[in-house]
Amino acid sequence: MFRAAFSRLSVRALPAVAAVLLRQKENEAKERRGRRPRSWRKETHPYYNLSVKVLRARNIHGADLLSKADCYVQLRLPTASPIASRTKVIYNSSDPEWNETFHYRIHGAVKNILELTLYDRDVVVDDHLSSVVFDVGNIKPEETIRRAFKLNTKNKEVLEVEFFLKKSPEPPTQIITNGVVVAHPCLCIEGRIHQGQKQHGEKGDRLLKLSVPGSYEKQICTPFEKSAPCNEGIPFLFHVDKDMSPQLDVYLQQTLRIGQDDLAPELDKQVLIVGEGSLPVSSLHEGQEEEINLPLSKDQKLGMNLKTEELSQELDVRLGFDLSKGEKTFLEKRKVVASQCLGKALQLSRIPKTEEVPVIAVLGSGGGTRAMTSFYGSLLGLQDLNILHSVTYISGVSGSTWCMSTLYEDPDWSQKDLRDPISKARNFVTASKAGAFSPERLRHCTQELMAMEKDGYNVNFTDLWGLVIEYFLHQKDNPAKLSDQQQCVARAQNPYPIYAGVNVRVNISGGEFAEWCEFTPHEVGFRKYGAFVRAEDFGSEFFMGHLVKKRKEPKISFLQGVWGSAFAANLDEIWARAAGTGIRWLNSLTDVIKVIDDCRKLHFRDFRLQTRLVMPGGIVSSIFQEFFKSRFTAAELYNFTRGLYLYKNYVGVREFVAWKGNHLDAFPNQLTPMEENLYLVDGGFSINSPFPLVLQPERDVDVILSFNYSWDAPFQVLDLTKQYCRERGIPFPDTTISEEDEKLPKECYVFMDKDDSACPIVLHFPMVNNTFRKFKAPGIVRETEEEISNGDFSLTEKDSPFRTKNFTYEPNNFDQLIEVNRYNVLNNKDQILGALTAALANRKHKATRRYSKK
C-alpha cells in the first residue's frame, strides 16, 4: 500500500521552499558538477543500533465515518530488515497508545529511511491513512529524540515517536561504493535436502517451501516425496545480504483429499502446514559444510547439508562514472582519425594534435520510420561534407536507433558510400508490411518468444514489437546482437554508437520520472547510478553487484523494440500528446506529498533528507490512477542494480533532484536499486533526443549536431534539455527562440556560450522544407516541372505521407525525405564548419593552459 502511494506523485505537492530556493539549488548544482568519483572505492563504516518507540497518536479520524479508528502503525526500514514490522491494533480509539519499541541494526554507509505508515484496520482491506518518511540520519548517536509528526494540521492529527541511536560494539565493515550506490557483502547459502523422519499414516502430497527473507530467490518450492533419493538430495541456493542477519525458514505443506468429486478435484483438497522451522544463518560456520536436522514438528525433522560462503568482493556490475575500457580505447584511436578529417575539412595548414581535437556528437531524435529515413539523409549530408570521420559519437532515440542498428551491422559502414545502405533501406521501407503478420511469420515469432520465455526472460508485447520491427527492417530473421558491434569500433573506423532508452515506473508519466539508460557495444548502464554491465551480460540476473544467473544476450531486434516502444504510453500521456496537456482532473486524485519538517534548516550542503508526509488519495483515486497511468507494455527486464543501496550522501550528486519536494529521487526506498525489475521504454517519453547521454562530463563533448525529426514542436527537445541541465547544473547554452522562428523554423540554429568553455556548441536542425522547395542543391535553383514537383511536399500537414504511424512510404516519398535532410546539412556547411573551427580553437586554448600549468 505504501509503495503504491509513492508511485503516484503529485506535481501540486512541490513545497514552497523548494520553489523559492530553486535558483540557489541550481547554482549549488553548478558548483558541484564533475565532483563524482570516476571509479569505485572501498570504505569502512560502523554499525548502529536503532530503537524506534511508537508512542501514541492523537485526534485520528479513520476512514469509517460511522465509528472511531482501529489504528496500527507499520514500520518499514528496508536497508535494515526485509520484513515490515507493525504495532498491535488499538480498536475504537481516536487517541491510540502503543508504547511499542522496535530494534534495527543499520549500516553507516547507506541512506537509511524509515517509513511509518498509519493504518485503520478494516474487515476487507486496511485503510492507509498517512505515511511519514523519516531520514534516520537526523538522529545523533547517543541521543534520545522525541518527534511529534503532524499528520493533519486542520484536525491536529499527530503521531508521536521516540528514537534512540547507539553505535554498535560490532567491528566496522568494509563496503564498496562509487558515492551513489553501495554494495554490501553478498552471502551464498547452498544446501541439499534429504528425506526426514516421516509421520505415521500420512496421506496426500507434500510440498517443501524454503525461503530466506530478503534473498534474491525469495522462495524455493520442491515436492517432498517418500521416494526421494537420500544420497543425492534436492539442491537449493539462496543469495542474501549478509548484513540482514538472514534466517532460513522452512514450511512443510501437505495437501489432503477430503472428498470424492472427480469432476472438480481441486474443490476436494485441503492444504495444511504440517511442519515448520527456522534456522539463523549466523549459527553456521562460514565456509564449512554442516549437516543439519531441523525440527519441523513433534514427529518431523528435515535433514539438510548447508554451506554458507561470502561471494568474492570482485563485482560483476561496474561501479563508477568513468567510461568503459572499450570506449576509452576507442577514443584514443578516434582522435587520430578525427584530426586527419578536420585538417582536410577545415583546410588547416597543419593537422591538429590529438589533444586539440574536439569531441563531436550527432544526435537523432525519435519519430518512427520518418526519423529512421531522415537520419540516413542527415548522415549522408555529413558524409558528403567530408566531416563524418570527425564525428566521435552517434546517438539516437526511437526511430533513429533503427537507422543506427542497421548501419552498424556493417563493420565499415562509414568508410563506404552511404547510398548503398540507403538503397537497401528504401527497398524495405517501400515494401508491403503485410508479411509481418502472415501465418508463417507469426509462427516464427511465437517460437522466438517461447524460446525467450524458456530461457527465463519476462516476455511481453514489447518483445513481439521488436520482432515486428525486425521484419520491417530486414524481412527475415536477424541474429545480430549489440555486442557484435564491438568490431565496428575496434579500429575506431566508425563513430561510437550510443542507443538510448529510459527506465520508468509503470504508473508514473515519463515527464515526472525517467532514468536514462545507455546501450553501447561494450556496456549497458545508468550513468545516474554509476552502474554498468557488459553488453554480453545484459538480460542476465544480478544481485548485489554479482551475476547470479547468466542468460543468453538478447538479439538486437528485441532491443529495437525497447528503444522504439512508443506504444508504451499510458492514457494520460496519450491525452497529453493529443490535447497538449494531461488529464488535469487526475491531479486532484493523486497522493499529496508535503514536507513537514526540514531538519536541515535550509543548509543545502547537508545531505539529510527532509521529513515528508504522504497523504493517499484513497481507493477511488487508486482505481483511476491505475487505469489512466498504468504502462502495461513497458519492457520488463531484470534489474542489474538490484540489491545495491543508496549511499548516505547520494543526494549531493547532481543527477539526483532530491531537493524537489515530490520527486522520486527524494525517496531512496523507491528508487531503482530497490526494485526487482527495470521498465525500459522509448527515450521519447522523457526527451525525444538523447542529449542527457552525451552531456555527461566524462564524454566531454564540444559540439552537438542535433537533428530533430519530431512531427511537431521542433524546439521542444531543446526546452526539455535546458530544464534537465538547469536542475542538475550541467552546462548548456541559452536556446531562446523568437516567436517568428517558433512559427516558421529555419534549417539550422547555432547556440553557444562564449563565457563558459565547458558549455558545448549546439547546432539544432529542425526538419523543415523551406529553401529545398526552390533549390535542388545549395545554390542550384529548380527549373523543370519535375524538379519543382520533387521539392513541393509537406512534412507536417495532416495529409503528409510522413506521419509517425506510417511505416510504409512510396518510393518517391522515401527519396524526398532523404534528399531534404541531406540538403539541410549541405546548405548549412558554413555554420557547421564555423562551429567546428570554434570548438577546435577552444580545445587548443585548453591544451595550452594545461601545458603551461605543467
Short mmCIF file of N, CA, C and O in Angstrom, two decimals, residues 67 70 111 154 210 279 305 327 341 381 414 493 549 553 591 630 688 691 735 766 780 797 810 840:
data_model
loop_
_atom_site.label_atom_id
_atom_site.label_comp_id
_atom_site.label_asym_id
_atom_site.label_seq_id
_atom_site.Cartn_x
_atom_site.Cartn_y
_atom_site.Cartn_z
N SER A 67 -17.65 5.10 12.84
CA SER A 67 -17.00 4.62 14.06
C SER A 67 -15.62 5.21 14.17
O SER A 67 -15.08 5.77 13.21
N ASP A 70 -9.55 2.10 14.13
CA ASP A 70 -8.88 0.94 14.71
C ASP A 70 -7.45 0.96 14.18
O ASP A 70 -7.17 0.37 13.13
N LYS A 111 21.95 5.20 3.00
CA LYS A 111 20.89 6.14 3.35
C LYS A 111 19.73 5.34 3.93
O LYS A 111 19.01 4.64 3.21
N LYS A 154 -5.16 20.56 10.07
CA LYS A 154 -6.55 21.00 10.25
C LYS A 154 -7.21 20.27 11.40
O LYS A 154 -7.90 20.88 12.23
N LEU A 210 11.01 -23.45 1.11
CA LEU A 210 12.15 -22.85 1.79
C LEU A 210 12.25 -21.39 1.37
O LEU A 210 12.10 -21.06 0.18
N LEU A 279 16.08 -21.41 10.93
CA LEU A 279 17.47 -21.57 11.28
C LEU A 279 18.21 -20.27 11.03
O LEU A 279 18.29 -19.82 9.87
N ASN A 305 22.13 -30.64 4.28
CA ASN A 305 23.54 -30.24 4.30
C ASN A 305 23.60 -28.79 3.87
O ASN A 305 23.09 -28.43 2.80
N GLU A 327 35.35 1.93 -24.56
CA GLU A 327 35.08 3.27 -25.09
C GLU A 327 36.32 4.16 -25.00
O GLU A 327 36.61 4.94 -25.91
N CYS A 341 40.69 14.12 -40.45
CA CYS A 341 39.48 14.59 -41.13
C CYS A 341 39.31 16.10 -40.97
O CYS A 341 39.01 16.81 -41.94
N GLY A 381 24.43 13.66 -45.67
CA GLY A 381 24.89 15.04 -45.83
C GLY A 381 26.23 15.27 -45.16
O GLY A 381 27.12 15.93 -45.71
N SER A 414 30.79 3.49 -42.38
CA SER A 414 31.08 4.90 -42.64
C SER A 414 32.24 5.08 -43.61
O SER A 414 32.48 6.20 -44.10
N GLN A 493 36.99 2.94 -36.69
CA GLN A 493 36.68 3.22 -38.10
C GLN A 493 35.33 3.88 -38.28
O GLN A 493 35.04 4.44 -39.33
N LYS A 549 22.78 -15.41 -12.35
CA LYS A 549 22.29 -16.34 -13.35
C LYS A 549 22.55 -15.79 -14.74
O LYS A 549 21.99 -14.77 -15.12
N GLU A 553 22.57 -13.38 -24.36
CA GLU A 553 22.36 -11.99 -24.73
C GLU A 553 21.21 -11.90 -25.73
O GLU A 553 21.17 -12.65 -26.71
N ASP A 591 -1.90 11.31 -4.73
CA ASP A 591 -1.42 11.45 -3.36
C ASP A 591 -0.76 12.81 -3.18
O ASP A 591 -0.14 13.34 -4.09
N SER A 630 -1.27 3.55 -15.79
CA SER A 630 -0.52 2.31 -15.86
C SER A 630 0.06 2.13 -17.26
O SER A 630 -0.57 2.45 -18.26
N ASN A 688 12.86 13.72 -26.36
CA ASN A 688 12.85 12.97 -27.62
C ASN A 688 14.17 13.12 -28.38
O ASN A 688 14.19 13.14 -29.61
N PHE A 691 20.14 13.90 -25.59
CA PHE A 691 21.07 14.89 -25.03
C PHE A 691 21.69 14.44 -23.70
O PHE A 691 22.91 14.59 -23.50
N THR A 735 19.04 28.66 -25.38
CA THR A 735 18.43 28.25 -26.65
C THR A 735 17.11 28.97 -26.89
O THR A 735 16.17 28.41 -27.45
N PRO A 766 15.91 21.64 -37.14
CA PRO A 766 14.51 21.22 -37.27
C PRO A 766 14.30 20.63 -38.66
O PRO A 766 14.96 21.01 -39.61
N ILE A 780 21.57 25.92 -56.41
CA ILE A 780 21.10 25.46 -57.73
C ILE A 780 19.57 25.45 -57.72
O ILE A 780 18.93 24.63 -57.04
N GLU A 797 1.90 18.72 -42.48
CA GLU A 797 0.45 18.84 -42.62
C GLU A 797 -0.24 17.49 -42.44
O GLU A 797 0.39 16.42 -42.56
N GLU A 810 5.86 5.52 -50.25
CA GLU A 810 6.03 5.37 -51.69
C GLU A 810 7.50 5.68 -52.01
O GLU A 810 8.15 6.47 -51.31
N LEU A 840 37.56 23.73 -32.14
CA LEU A 840 38.99 23.42 -32.27
C LEU A 840 39.82 24.47 -31.55
O LEU A 840 40.77 24.15 -30.83
#
